[in-house]
XYZ file of C-alpha atoms in Angstrom:
639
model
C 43.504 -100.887 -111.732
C 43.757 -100.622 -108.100
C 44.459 -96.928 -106.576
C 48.126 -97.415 -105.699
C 48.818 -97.824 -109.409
C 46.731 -94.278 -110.537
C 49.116 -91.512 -111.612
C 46.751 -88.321 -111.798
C 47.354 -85.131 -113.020
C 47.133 -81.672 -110.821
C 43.681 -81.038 -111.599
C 42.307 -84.795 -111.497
C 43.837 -85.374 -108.022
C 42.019 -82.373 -106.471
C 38.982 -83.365 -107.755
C 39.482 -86.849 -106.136
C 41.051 -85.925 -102.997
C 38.911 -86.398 -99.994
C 37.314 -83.436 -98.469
C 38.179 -81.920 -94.918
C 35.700 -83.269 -92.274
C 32.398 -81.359 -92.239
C 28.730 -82.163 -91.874
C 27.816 -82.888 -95.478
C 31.072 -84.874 -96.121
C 29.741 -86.511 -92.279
C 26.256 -87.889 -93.526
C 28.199 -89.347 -96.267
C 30.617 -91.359 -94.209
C 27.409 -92.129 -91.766
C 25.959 -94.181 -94.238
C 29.174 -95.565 -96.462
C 28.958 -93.164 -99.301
C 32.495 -91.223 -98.607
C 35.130 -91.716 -101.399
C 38.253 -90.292 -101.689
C 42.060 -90.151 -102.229
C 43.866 -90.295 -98.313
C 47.115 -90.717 -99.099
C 49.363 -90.067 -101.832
C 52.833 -89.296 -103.259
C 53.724 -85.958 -105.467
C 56.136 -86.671 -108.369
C 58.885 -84.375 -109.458
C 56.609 -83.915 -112.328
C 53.873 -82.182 -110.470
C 51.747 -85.348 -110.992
C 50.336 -87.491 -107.945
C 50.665 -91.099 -106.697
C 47.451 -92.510 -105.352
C 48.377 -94.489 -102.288
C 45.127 -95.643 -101.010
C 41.376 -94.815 -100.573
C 38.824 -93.358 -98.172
C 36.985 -96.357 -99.340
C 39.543 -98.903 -99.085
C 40.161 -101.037 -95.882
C 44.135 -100.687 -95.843
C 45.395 -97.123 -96.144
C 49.289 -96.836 -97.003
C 50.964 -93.876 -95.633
C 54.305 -92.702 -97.959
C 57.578 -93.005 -95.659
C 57.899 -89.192 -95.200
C 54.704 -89.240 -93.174
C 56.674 -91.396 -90.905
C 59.875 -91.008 -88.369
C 62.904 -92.851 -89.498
C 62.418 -95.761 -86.924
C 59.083 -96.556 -88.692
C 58.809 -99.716 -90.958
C 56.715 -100.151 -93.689
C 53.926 -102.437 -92.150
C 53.744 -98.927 -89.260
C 53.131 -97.113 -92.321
C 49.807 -98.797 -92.773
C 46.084 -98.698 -90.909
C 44.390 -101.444 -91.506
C 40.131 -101.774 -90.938
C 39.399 -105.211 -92.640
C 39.498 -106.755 -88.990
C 36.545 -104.771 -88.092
C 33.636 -107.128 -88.885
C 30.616 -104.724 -88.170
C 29.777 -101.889 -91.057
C 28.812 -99.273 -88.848
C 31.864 -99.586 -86.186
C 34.186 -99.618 -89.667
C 32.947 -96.491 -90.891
C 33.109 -94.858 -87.182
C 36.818 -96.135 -87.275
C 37.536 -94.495 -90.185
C 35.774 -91.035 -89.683
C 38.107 -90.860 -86.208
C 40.991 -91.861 -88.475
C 40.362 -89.517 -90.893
C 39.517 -87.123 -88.539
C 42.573 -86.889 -86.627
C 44.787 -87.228 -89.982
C 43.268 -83.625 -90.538
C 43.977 -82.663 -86.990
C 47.793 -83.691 -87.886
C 48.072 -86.650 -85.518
C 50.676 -88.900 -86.101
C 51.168 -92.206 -88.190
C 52.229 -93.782 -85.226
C 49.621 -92.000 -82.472
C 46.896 -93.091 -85.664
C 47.802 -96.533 -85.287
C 47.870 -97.095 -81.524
C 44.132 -95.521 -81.264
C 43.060 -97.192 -84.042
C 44.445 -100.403 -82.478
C 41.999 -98.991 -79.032
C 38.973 -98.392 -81.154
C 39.619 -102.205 -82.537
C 39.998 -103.326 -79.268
C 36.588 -101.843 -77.638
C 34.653 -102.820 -80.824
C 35.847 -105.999 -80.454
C 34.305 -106.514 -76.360
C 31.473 -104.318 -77.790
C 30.563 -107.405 -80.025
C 30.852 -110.205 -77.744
C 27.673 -108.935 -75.899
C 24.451 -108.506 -77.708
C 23.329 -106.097 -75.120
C 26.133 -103.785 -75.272
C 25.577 -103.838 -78.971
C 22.063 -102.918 -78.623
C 23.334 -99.772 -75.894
C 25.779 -98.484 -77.909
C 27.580 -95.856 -76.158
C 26.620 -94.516 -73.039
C 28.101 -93.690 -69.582
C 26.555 -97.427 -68.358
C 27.677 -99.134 -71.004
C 31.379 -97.177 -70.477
C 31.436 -97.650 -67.385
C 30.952 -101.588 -67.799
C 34.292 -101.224 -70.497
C 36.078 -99.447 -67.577
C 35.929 -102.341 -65.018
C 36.861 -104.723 -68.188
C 40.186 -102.702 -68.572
C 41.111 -102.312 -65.181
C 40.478 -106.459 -65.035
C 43.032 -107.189 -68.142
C 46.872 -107.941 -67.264
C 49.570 -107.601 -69.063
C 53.150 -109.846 -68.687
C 56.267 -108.285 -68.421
C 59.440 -110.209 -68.144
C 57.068 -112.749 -67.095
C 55.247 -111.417 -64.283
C 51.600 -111.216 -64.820
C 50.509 -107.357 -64.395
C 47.469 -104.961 -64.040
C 48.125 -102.760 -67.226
C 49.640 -99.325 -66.557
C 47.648 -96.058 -65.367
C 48.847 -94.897 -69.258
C 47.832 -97.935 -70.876
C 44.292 -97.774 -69.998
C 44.517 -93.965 -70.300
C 44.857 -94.735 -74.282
C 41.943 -97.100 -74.384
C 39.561 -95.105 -72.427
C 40.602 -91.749 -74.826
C 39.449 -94.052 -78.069
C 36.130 -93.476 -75.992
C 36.308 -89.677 -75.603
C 37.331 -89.524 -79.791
C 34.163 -92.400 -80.561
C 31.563 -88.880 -78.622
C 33.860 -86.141 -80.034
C 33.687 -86.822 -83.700
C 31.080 -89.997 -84.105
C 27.938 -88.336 -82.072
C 26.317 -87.957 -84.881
C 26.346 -92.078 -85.543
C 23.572 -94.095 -84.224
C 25.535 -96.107 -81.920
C 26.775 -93.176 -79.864
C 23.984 -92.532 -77.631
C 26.354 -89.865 -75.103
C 29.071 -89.020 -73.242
C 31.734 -92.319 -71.985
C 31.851 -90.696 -68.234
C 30.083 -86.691 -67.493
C 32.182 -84.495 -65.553
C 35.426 -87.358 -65.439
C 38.059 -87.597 -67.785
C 39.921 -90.921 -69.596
C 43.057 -90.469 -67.488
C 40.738 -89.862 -64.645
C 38.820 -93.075 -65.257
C 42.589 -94.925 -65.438
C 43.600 -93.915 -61.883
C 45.528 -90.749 -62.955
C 44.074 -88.652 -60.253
C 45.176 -85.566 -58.054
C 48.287 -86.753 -56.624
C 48.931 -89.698 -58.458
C 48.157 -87.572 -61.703
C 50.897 -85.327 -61.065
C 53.348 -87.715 -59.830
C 52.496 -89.692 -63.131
C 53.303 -86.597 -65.588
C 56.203 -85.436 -63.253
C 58.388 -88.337 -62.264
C 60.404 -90.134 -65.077
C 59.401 -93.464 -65.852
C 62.436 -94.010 -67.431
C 65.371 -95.854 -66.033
C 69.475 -94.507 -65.845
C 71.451 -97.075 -67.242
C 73.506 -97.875 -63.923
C 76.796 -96.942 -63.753
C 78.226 -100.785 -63.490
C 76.459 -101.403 -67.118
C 76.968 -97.985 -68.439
C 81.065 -97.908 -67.959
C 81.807 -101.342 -69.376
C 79.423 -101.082 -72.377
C 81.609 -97.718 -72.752
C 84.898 -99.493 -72.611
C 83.248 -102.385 -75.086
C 81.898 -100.187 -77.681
C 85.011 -97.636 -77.581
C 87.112 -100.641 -78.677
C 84.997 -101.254 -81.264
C 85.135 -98.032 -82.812
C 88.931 -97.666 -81.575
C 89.756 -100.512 -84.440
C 87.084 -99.391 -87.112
C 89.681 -98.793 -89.463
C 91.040 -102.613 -89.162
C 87.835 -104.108 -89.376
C 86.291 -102.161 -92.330
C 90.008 -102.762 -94.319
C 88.908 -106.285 -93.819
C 85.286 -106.017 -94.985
C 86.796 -103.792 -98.014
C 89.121 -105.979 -99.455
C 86.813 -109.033 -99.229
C 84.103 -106.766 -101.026
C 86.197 -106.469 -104.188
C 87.062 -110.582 -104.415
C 84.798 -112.183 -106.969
C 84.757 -115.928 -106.207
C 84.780 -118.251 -109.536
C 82.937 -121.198 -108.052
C 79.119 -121.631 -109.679
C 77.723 -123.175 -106.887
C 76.857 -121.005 -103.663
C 78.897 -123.382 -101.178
C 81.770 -123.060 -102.932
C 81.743 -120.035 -103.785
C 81.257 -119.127 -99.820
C 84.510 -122.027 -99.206
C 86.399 -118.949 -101.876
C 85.769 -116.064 -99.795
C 86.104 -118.207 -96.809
C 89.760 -119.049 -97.951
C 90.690 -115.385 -98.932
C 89.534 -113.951 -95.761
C 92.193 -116.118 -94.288
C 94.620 -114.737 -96.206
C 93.950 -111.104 -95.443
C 93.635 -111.405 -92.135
C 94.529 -113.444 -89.102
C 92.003 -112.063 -86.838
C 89.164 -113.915 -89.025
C 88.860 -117.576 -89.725
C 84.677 -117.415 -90.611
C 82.654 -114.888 -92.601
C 80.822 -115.254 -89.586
C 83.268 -113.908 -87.385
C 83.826 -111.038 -89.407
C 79.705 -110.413 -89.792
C 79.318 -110.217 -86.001
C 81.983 -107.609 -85.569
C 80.349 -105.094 -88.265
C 77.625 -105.459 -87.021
C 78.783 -104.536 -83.586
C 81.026 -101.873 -84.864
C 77.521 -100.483 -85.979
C 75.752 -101.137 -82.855
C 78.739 -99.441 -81.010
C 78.563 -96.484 -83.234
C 74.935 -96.010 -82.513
C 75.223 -96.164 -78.661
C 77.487 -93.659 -78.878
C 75.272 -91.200 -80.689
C 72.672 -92.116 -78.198
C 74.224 -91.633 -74.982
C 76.353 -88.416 -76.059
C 74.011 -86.011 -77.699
C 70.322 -86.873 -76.016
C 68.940 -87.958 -79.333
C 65.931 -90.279 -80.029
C 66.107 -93.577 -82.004
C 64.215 -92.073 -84.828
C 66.555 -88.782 -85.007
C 69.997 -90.911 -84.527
C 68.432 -93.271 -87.536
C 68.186 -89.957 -89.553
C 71.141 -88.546 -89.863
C 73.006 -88.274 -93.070
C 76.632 -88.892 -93.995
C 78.486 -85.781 -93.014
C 75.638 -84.172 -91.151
C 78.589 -81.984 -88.288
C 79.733 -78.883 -88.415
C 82.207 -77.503 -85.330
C 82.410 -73.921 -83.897
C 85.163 -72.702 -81.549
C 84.910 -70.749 -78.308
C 86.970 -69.409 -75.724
C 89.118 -72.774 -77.246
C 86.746 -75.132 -76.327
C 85.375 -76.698 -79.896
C 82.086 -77.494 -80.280
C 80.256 -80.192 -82.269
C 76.826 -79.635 -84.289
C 74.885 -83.010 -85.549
C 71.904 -82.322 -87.696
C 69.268 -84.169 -88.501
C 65.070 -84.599 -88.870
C 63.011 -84.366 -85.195
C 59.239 -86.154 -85.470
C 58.237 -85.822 -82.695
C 56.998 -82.658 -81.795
C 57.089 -81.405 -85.676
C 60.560 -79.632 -85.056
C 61.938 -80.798 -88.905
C 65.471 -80.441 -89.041
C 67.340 -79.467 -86.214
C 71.330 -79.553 -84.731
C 72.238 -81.488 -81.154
C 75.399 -80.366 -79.624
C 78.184 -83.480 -79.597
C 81.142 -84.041 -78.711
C 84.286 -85.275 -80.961
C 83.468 -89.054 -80.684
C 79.783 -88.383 -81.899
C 81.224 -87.558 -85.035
C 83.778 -89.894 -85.022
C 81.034 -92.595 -84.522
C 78.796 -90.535 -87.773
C 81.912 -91.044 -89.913
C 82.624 -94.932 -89.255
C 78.765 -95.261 -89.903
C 79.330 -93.822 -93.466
C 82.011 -96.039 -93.879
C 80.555 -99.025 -92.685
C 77.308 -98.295 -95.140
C 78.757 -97.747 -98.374
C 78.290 -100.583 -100.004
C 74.491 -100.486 -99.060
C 74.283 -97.235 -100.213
C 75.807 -97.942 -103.731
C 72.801 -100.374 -103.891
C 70.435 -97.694 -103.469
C 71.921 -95.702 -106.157
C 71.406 -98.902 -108.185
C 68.161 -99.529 -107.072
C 67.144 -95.976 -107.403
C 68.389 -95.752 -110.794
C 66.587 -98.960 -112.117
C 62.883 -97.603 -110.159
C 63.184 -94.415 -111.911
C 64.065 -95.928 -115.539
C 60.714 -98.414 -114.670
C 58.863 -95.150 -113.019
C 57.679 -97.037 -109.861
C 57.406 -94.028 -108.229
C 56.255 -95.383 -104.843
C 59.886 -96.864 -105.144
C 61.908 -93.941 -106.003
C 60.217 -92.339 -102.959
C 60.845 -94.892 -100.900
C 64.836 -94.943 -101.822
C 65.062 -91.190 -102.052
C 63.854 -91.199 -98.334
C 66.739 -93.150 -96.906
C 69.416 -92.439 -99.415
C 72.428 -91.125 -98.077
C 71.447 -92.013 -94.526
C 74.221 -93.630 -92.063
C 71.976 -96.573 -90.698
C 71.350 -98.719 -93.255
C 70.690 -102.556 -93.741
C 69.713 -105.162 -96.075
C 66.519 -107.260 -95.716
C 66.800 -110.364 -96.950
C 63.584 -111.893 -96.387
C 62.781 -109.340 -99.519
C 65.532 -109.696 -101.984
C 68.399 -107.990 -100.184
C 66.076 -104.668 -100.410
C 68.378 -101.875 -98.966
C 66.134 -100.366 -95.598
C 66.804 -97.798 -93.050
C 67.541 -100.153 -89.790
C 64.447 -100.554 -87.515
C 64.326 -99.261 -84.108
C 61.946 -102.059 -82.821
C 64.943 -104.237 -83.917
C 67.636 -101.777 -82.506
C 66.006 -101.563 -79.309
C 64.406 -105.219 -79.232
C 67.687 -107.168 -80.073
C 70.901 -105.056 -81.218
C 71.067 -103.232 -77.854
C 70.585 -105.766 -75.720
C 73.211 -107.874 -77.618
C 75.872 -105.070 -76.665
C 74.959 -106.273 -72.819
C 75.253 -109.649 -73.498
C 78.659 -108.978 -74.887
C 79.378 -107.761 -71.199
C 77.949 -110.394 -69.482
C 75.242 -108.342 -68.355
C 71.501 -108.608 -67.765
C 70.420 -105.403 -67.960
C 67.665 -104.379 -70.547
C 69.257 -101.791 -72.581
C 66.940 -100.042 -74.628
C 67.203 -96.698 -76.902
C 64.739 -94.664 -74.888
C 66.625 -94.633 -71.798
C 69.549 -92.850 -72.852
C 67.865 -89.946 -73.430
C 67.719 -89.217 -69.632
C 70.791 -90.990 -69.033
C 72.487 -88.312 -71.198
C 70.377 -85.563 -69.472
C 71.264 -86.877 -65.646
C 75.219 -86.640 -66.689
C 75.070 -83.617 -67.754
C 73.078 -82.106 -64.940
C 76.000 -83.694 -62.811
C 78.548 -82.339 -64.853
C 76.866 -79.108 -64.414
C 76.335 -79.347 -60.510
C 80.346 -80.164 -60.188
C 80.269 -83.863 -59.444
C 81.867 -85.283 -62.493
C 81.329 -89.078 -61.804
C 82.813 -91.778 -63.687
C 82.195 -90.438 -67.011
C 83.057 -87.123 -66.813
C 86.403 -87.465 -69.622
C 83.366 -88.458 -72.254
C 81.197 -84.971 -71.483
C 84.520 -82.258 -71.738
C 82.096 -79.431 -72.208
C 79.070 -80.304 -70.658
C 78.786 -77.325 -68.246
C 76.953 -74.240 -67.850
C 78.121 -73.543 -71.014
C 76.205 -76.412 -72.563
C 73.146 -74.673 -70.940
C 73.202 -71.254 -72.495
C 74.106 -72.911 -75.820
C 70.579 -74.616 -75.272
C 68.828 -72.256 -73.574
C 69.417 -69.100 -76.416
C 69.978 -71.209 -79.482
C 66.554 -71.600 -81.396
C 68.348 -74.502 -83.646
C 68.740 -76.790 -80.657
C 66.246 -79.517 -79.459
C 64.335 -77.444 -77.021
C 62.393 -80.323 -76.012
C 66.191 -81.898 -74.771
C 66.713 -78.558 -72.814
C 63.450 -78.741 -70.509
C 65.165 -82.468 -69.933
C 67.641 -81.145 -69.107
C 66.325 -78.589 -66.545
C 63.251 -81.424 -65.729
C 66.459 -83.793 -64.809
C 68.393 -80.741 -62.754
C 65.187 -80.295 -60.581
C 64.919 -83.793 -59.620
C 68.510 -83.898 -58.863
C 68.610 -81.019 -56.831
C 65.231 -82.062 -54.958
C 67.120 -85.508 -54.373
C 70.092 -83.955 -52.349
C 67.813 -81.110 -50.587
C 65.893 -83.628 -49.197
C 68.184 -85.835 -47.643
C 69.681 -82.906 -45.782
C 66.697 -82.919 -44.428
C 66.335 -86.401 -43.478
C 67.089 -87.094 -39.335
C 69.924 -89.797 -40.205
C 71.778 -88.212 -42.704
C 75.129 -86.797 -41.650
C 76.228 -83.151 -42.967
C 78.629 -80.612 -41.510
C 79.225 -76.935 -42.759
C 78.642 -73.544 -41.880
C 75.296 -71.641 -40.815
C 73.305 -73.300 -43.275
C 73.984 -76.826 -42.243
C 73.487 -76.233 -38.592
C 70.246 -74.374 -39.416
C 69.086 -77.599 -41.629
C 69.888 -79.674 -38.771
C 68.103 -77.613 -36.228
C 64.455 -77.736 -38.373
C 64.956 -81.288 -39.242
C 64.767 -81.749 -35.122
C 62.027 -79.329 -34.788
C 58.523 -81.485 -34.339
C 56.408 -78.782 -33.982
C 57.501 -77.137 -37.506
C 56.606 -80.677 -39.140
C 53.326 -80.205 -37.209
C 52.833 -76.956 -38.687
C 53.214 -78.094 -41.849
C 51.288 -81.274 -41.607
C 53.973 -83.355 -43.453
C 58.113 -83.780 -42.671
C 57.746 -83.823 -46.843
C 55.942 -80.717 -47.252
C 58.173 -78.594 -44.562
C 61.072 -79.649 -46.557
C 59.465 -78.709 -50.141
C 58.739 -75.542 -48.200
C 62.374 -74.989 -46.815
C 64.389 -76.358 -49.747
C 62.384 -74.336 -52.645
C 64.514 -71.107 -52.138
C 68.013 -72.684 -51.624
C 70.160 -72.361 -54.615
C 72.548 -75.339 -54.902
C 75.997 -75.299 -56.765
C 78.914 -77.374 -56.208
C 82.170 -76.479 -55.393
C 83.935 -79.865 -55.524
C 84.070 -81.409 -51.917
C 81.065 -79.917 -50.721
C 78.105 -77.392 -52.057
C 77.430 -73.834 -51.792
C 73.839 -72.736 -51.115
C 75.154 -68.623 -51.997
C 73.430 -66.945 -55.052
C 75.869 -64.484 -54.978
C 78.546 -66.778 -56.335
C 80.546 -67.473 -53.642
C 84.134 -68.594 -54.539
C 85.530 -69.344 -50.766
C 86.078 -72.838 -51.710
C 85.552 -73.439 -48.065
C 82.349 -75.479 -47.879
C 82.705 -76.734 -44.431
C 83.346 -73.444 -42.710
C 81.691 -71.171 -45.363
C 78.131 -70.244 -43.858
C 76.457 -70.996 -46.679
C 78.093 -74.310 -47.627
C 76.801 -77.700 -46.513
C 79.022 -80.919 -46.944
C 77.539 -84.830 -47.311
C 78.416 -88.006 -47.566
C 78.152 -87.794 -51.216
C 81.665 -85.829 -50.681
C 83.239 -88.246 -48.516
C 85.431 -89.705 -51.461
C 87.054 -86.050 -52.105
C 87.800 -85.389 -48.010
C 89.131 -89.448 -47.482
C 91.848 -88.190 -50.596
C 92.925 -85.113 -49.320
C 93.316 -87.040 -45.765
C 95.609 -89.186 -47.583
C 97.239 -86.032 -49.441
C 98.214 -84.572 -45.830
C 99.320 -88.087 -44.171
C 102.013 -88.266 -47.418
C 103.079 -84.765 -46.940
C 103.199 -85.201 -43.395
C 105.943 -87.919 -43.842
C 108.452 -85.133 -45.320
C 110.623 -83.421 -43.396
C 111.106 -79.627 -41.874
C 113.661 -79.122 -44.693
C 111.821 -80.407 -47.765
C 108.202 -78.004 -46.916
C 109.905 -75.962 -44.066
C 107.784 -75.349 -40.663
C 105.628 -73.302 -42.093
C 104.378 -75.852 -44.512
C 104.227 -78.469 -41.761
C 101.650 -76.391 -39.867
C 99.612 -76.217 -42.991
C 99.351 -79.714 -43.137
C 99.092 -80.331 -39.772
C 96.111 -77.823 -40.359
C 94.607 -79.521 -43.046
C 94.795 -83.025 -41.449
C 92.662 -81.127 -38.505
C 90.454 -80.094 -41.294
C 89.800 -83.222 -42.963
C 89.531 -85.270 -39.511
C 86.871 -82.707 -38.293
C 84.548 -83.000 -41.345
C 85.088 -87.116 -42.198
C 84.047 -87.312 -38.369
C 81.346 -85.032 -38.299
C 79.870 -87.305 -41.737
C 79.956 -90.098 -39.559
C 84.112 -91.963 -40.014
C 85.864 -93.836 -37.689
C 89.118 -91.226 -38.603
C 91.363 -93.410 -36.274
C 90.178 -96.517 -38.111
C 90.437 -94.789 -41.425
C 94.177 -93.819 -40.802
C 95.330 -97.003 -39.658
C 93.752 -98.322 -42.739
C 95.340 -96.032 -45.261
C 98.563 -96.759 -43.408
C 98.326 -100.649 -43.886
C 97.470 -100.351 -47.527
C 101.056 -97.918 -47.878
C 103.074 -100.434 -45.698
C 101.802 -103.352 -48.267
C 102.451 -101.468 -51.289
C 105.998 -100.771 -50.268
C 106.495 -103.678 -49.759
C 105.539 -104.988 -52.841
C 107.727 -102.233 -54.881
C-alpha cells in the first residue's frame, strides 16, 4: 500500500510524523536511515492523509500549502533525478530543513532545482567529486555560472545578477545545514556573500534592490487594451445569454459530429452574432481574460490573489459620498492570509461576470465533490474543496474535463498576451507588471496629474493613502509600492529641474534651481552633478496644483505656480498652459458688451500670462498662435 493511500488515526500519525531537524534525527538522515510522514492532509474526521514520505523520492504537497496560481505538478519536489546517494540525502535534509523554517512550496522548488543543478556539474568532474565543498572548489562553480547564458526573446544572455544569486545561495544552505556531511569540507566563499559572488555589490547592490525591474505597461498598449476589454465586459450580459441558452439544449444525435452539427444549428438560431461554437468559445474566453485584467490593473493584486477570490467576495463603505469598494481574498506571499484591496465599481463588476461566466464549472465541482466524498478519496475532496466557489475556473481536458483553478503560468504565458494580439500589439503583457502599473497611476493621481486614465481611478487620492496607510486589513506590502513608486516619481521630476537643458519658470524656487544647476563649483563640492541634486532635492516637498507644482509644506492654495515663490512650472505642464492660451484667444474674440472692459483686461491679462510662461518653457508663442488660429479657420469652415 503505498503512503498516499494510508488513512491514520490521531495517535498513529504522530508517531509516524517526521521529527523537527536536530542532531540525532541528523546522523540518521547522514547515513539514509530517516523515515517519516512530510506531508499530509487532515480529514474532517480528525484522521490524517499520508501524502508522501521522508523516504520517498517524490514528495506531494496538499493544494493549501500552495498559492492559487500553483498547479499540481508545483505542488511536488521531486529527488529521483539525483543519481548520487549522498547528494540525495543532502537534498533532502535542506528540503526538509527549510519546510521547518516555513519556506515556501514554490521558494522549495526553485532551490531544490539549484542544488540539482550544482550536483549535477559536481558529477561531471571526478575531482570536484573527490573536493567536495570548499571555497576552491566554489569558486571554480562561480566562474561556471557567470559563463552560462540564458535566451530571451532570442537574444543569447549572461544570466541575471538574481539568477546566479539563487544558485550560489543553494551553496550557502549545502554549509548551513549539511556541514555535518562528508562532502562539505567548508565554507562556499569566507567573508563574501552569494549575492556578492553574483555581482550584487555596493552600488550595484542597492540599485538592484531599489530600482523596479518591472516594466509600466505604456500608455499606447494600456488605453486600447482598456477600451478592448471594457467592451467585453460592456456586453457580458449578451454573450453569457448566449452561452446559457445553448447550455440547456441537449442534442439527440449519437454520434459526436452530429451532435456538434445540433448545437451548431441552434446557436444559429439564438443568435446572429454566432455562426461557430468556435466563435462563441473565443469570446468567453476573452470576456474572462477581460475580467481578469481588470482586477489586475485596478486594485494592485497579484496573479495568485486575483485567482483566489470567491464569488461575492466585495463589500462597499461610504464616505464624505465617495463609495468605496472592498475585494477580499487569500495573500501567499508574505503569509498575510486573507486580506481586503480597495477597488473601484468595475472591479466588482468584473468579480460578478466571473461568477457568471463559471457556473457551470462550478456545478461540476459540486458533482465531483459529491461523488469523491461518497468514494472517500480524500486527497480529492481536498483538492475540490480548495477551489470551490472560486471565480477563475477551467476545465482540463487532457484529464477528463477535471474542473481546475486557471493557471497563472498559462494566464501570464498565453491569455494575456492574446488580449495584445487582439490590439494588434506586440507588447509582452504579463500579470506581474500591473502591479506597479496600478501603483505608478495612482501615485499620479495623487501628485495631481491625472493622465489618460484618470476616469478609471475616481478615488485614487490622498484619500486612497490614509485608507492604506491606517487600515491593518489592507495589503501593506501594496502601500510601501505605493510610497516605493511615489519616491521614484518624485526623484524623476526633481531631477530634471536640475538638469542644464530643461526649461522651468516660476517663482523663487525655480530661479534658485536654475542658479545651482549653473553653479560648477557647487557640483565640485559635491563631487557629482547627481549627488548635489540628491542633496538639494531631498528636502523639497512636491505637490501638484494642476498646471504647475508647489514645493510649500504649508499647503499653499495660491494656485499661482508661475508667480508663487514656491511653485516651479515644466514642460510636463505645457499641455494645461497651450489650453488656457486657447481659452483666452476664444474669449478674446467677444466683444466689450458680451464680458464688458473689465473682463477684456482679464483676458488680455491672462493671454500675457500664458505667453510669458509657454515662452519661458521654451514655445515659439507667435508660431503657436498662428497655429491655433489655422486649425479654427479650418474647422469653421468645415461646420
Amino acid at each position: 500500500m503505498s503512503s498516499i493511500e494510508l488513512i491514520l488515526t490521531e495517535a498513529e500519525f504522530l508517531a509516524q510524523q517526521c521529527p523537527k531537524p536536530n542532531d540525532t534525527v541528523l546522523e540518521q538522515a547522514i547515513v539514509g536511515s530517516l523515515t517519516g510522514i512530510v506531508t499530509y492532509i487532515k480529514l474532517a474526521n480528525g484522521e490524517y492523509q499520508t501524502l508522501s514520505r521522508y523516504e520517498e523520492d517524490e514528495w506531494i504537497f496538499p493544494a493549501s500549502k500552495g498559492t492559487k496560481a500553483t498547479t499540481a505538478n508545483h505542488l511536488k519536489l521531486n529527488f529521483a533525478t539525483i543519481s548520487d546517494a549522498q547528494m540525495k540525502r543532502m537534498a533532502k535534509w535542506v528540503t526538509w530543513s527549510k519546510m521547518k523554517e516555513g519556506l515556501a512550496v514554490s521558494s522549495q522548488s526553485s532551490y531544490l532545482g539549484s542544488l540539482k543543478s550544482y550536483f549535477q556539474w559536481v558529477l561531471n568532474s571526478d575531482t570536484t567529486v573527490t573536493h567536495g565543498l570548499t571555497a576552491f572548489t566554489s569558486s571554480a562553480y562561480v566562474k561556471h555560472v557567470n559563463a552560462l547564458t540564458s535566451k530571451i526573446k532570442g537574444e543569447v544572455k549572461p544570466l541575471a545578477p538574481m539568477t546566479k544569486t539563487h544558485k550560489f545561495i543553494a551553496l550557502e544552505y549545502l554549509y548551513l545545514y549539511c556541514e555535518a556531511f562528508d562532502f562539505v569540507k567548508e565554507h562556499p566563499w569566507t567573508e563574501s556573500s552569494a549575492s556578492e559572488q553574483a555581482g550584487m555589490v555596493s552600488e550595484a547592490s542597492k540599485e538592484a534592490r531599489t530600482k523596479p525591474k518591472t516594466p509600466i505597461i505604456p500608455d499606447d498598449v494600456l488605453i486600447p487594451l482598456c477600451q478592448f476589454t471594457k467592451s467585453y465586459l460592456d456586453k457580458a450580459d449578451e454573450i453569457l445569454a448566449v452561452r446559457d441558452k445553448l447550455e440547456v439544449f441537449v442534442p439527440t444525435a449519437k454520434l459526436a459530429s452530429s451532435r456538434s452539427a445540433q448545437k451548431r444549428n441552434y446557436l444559429q438560431t439564438i443568435s446572429t452574432e454566432y455562426q461557430k461554437l468556435d466563435d462563441l468559445n473565443d469570446d468567453l474566453f476573452v470576456l474572462r481574460d477581460s475580467g481578469i485584467f481588470w482586477l489586475l490593473l485596478t486594485t494592485g493584486m497579484r496573479i495568485h490573489e486575483v485567482l483566489g477570490i470567491k464569488r461575492g467576495a466585495y463589500r462597499s463603505e461610504t464616505k464624505d459620498d465617495t463609495t468605496f469598494y472592498y475585494i477580499e481574498t487569500v495573500s501567499e506571499k508574505t503569509h498575510t492570509g486573507l486580506a481586503e484591496w480597495i477597488a473601484p465599481e468595475i472591479a466588482t463588476k468584473a468579480i460578478d461576470i466571473l461568477g457568471r461566466l463559471s457556473a457551470p464549472l462550478q456545478a461540476q465541482v459540486e458533482r465531483d465533490l459529491q461523488k469523491a466524498q461518497a468514494s472517500n478519496d480524500h486527497v480529492e475532496v481536498h483538492r475540490l474543496e480548495e477551489i470551490s466557489d472560486h471565480i477563475c475556473l477551467s476545465k482540463n481536458p487532457t484529464k477528463g474535463n477535471q474542473i481546475n483553478l486557471l493557471s497563472g503560468i498559462a494566464i501570464t504565458g498565453f491569455r494575456l498576451p492574446n488580449l495584445c494580439k487582439q490590439i494588434d500589439s506586440d507588447w509582452n503583457l504579463a500579470a506581474h507588471q500591473f502591479r506597479r502599473t496600478f501603483a505608478n497611476y495612482a501615485v499620479h493621481s495623487e501628485l495631481g496629474d491625472l493622465r489618460a486614465l484618470k476616469d478609471h481611478f475616481k478615488h485614487w487620492s490622498i484619500t486612497m493613502t490614509a485608507l492604506y496607510a491606517f487600515n491593518d486589513e489592507l495589503d501593506a506590502e501594496l502601500f510601501e509600492e505605493l510610497l516605493r513608486e511615489k519616491y521614484l516619481i518624485e526623484e524623476e521630476i526633481k531631477q530634471d529641474w536640475f538638469e542644464l537643458d530643461t526649461p522651468i519658470t516660476g517663482g523663487d524656487t525655480a530661479q534658485k534651481i536654475m542658479q545651482i544647476r549653473e553653479d560648477g563649483e557647487l557640483i565640485k563640492a559635491f563631487g557629482s552633478h547627481a549627488a548635489m541634486v540628491k542633496a538639494f532635492t531631498a528636502s523639497i516637498p512636491i505637490r501638484s496644483v494642476g498646471i504647475g507644482w508647489c514645493t510649500n509644506d504649508d499647503e499653499c492654495k495660491c494656485g499661482k505656480p508661475d508667480s508663487c515663490e514656491s511653485g516651479i512650472v515644466d514642460k510636463r505642464h505645457a499641455p494645461y498652459w497651450t489650453g488656457m492660451l486657447v481659452q483666452q484667444m476664444k474669449l478674446l474674440q467677444l466683444s466689450v458688451s458680451d464680458i464688458g472692459e473689465a473682463g477684456i483686461e482679464n483676458v488680455r491679462k491672462g493671454m500675457e500670462r500664458c505667453e510669458k510662461v509657454l515662452t519661458a518653457l521654451g514655445f515659439d508663442v507667435e508660431t503657436m498662435k498662428q497655429e491655433i488660429n489655422e486649425r479654427e479657420q479650418i474647422e469653421v469652415a468645415n461646420v
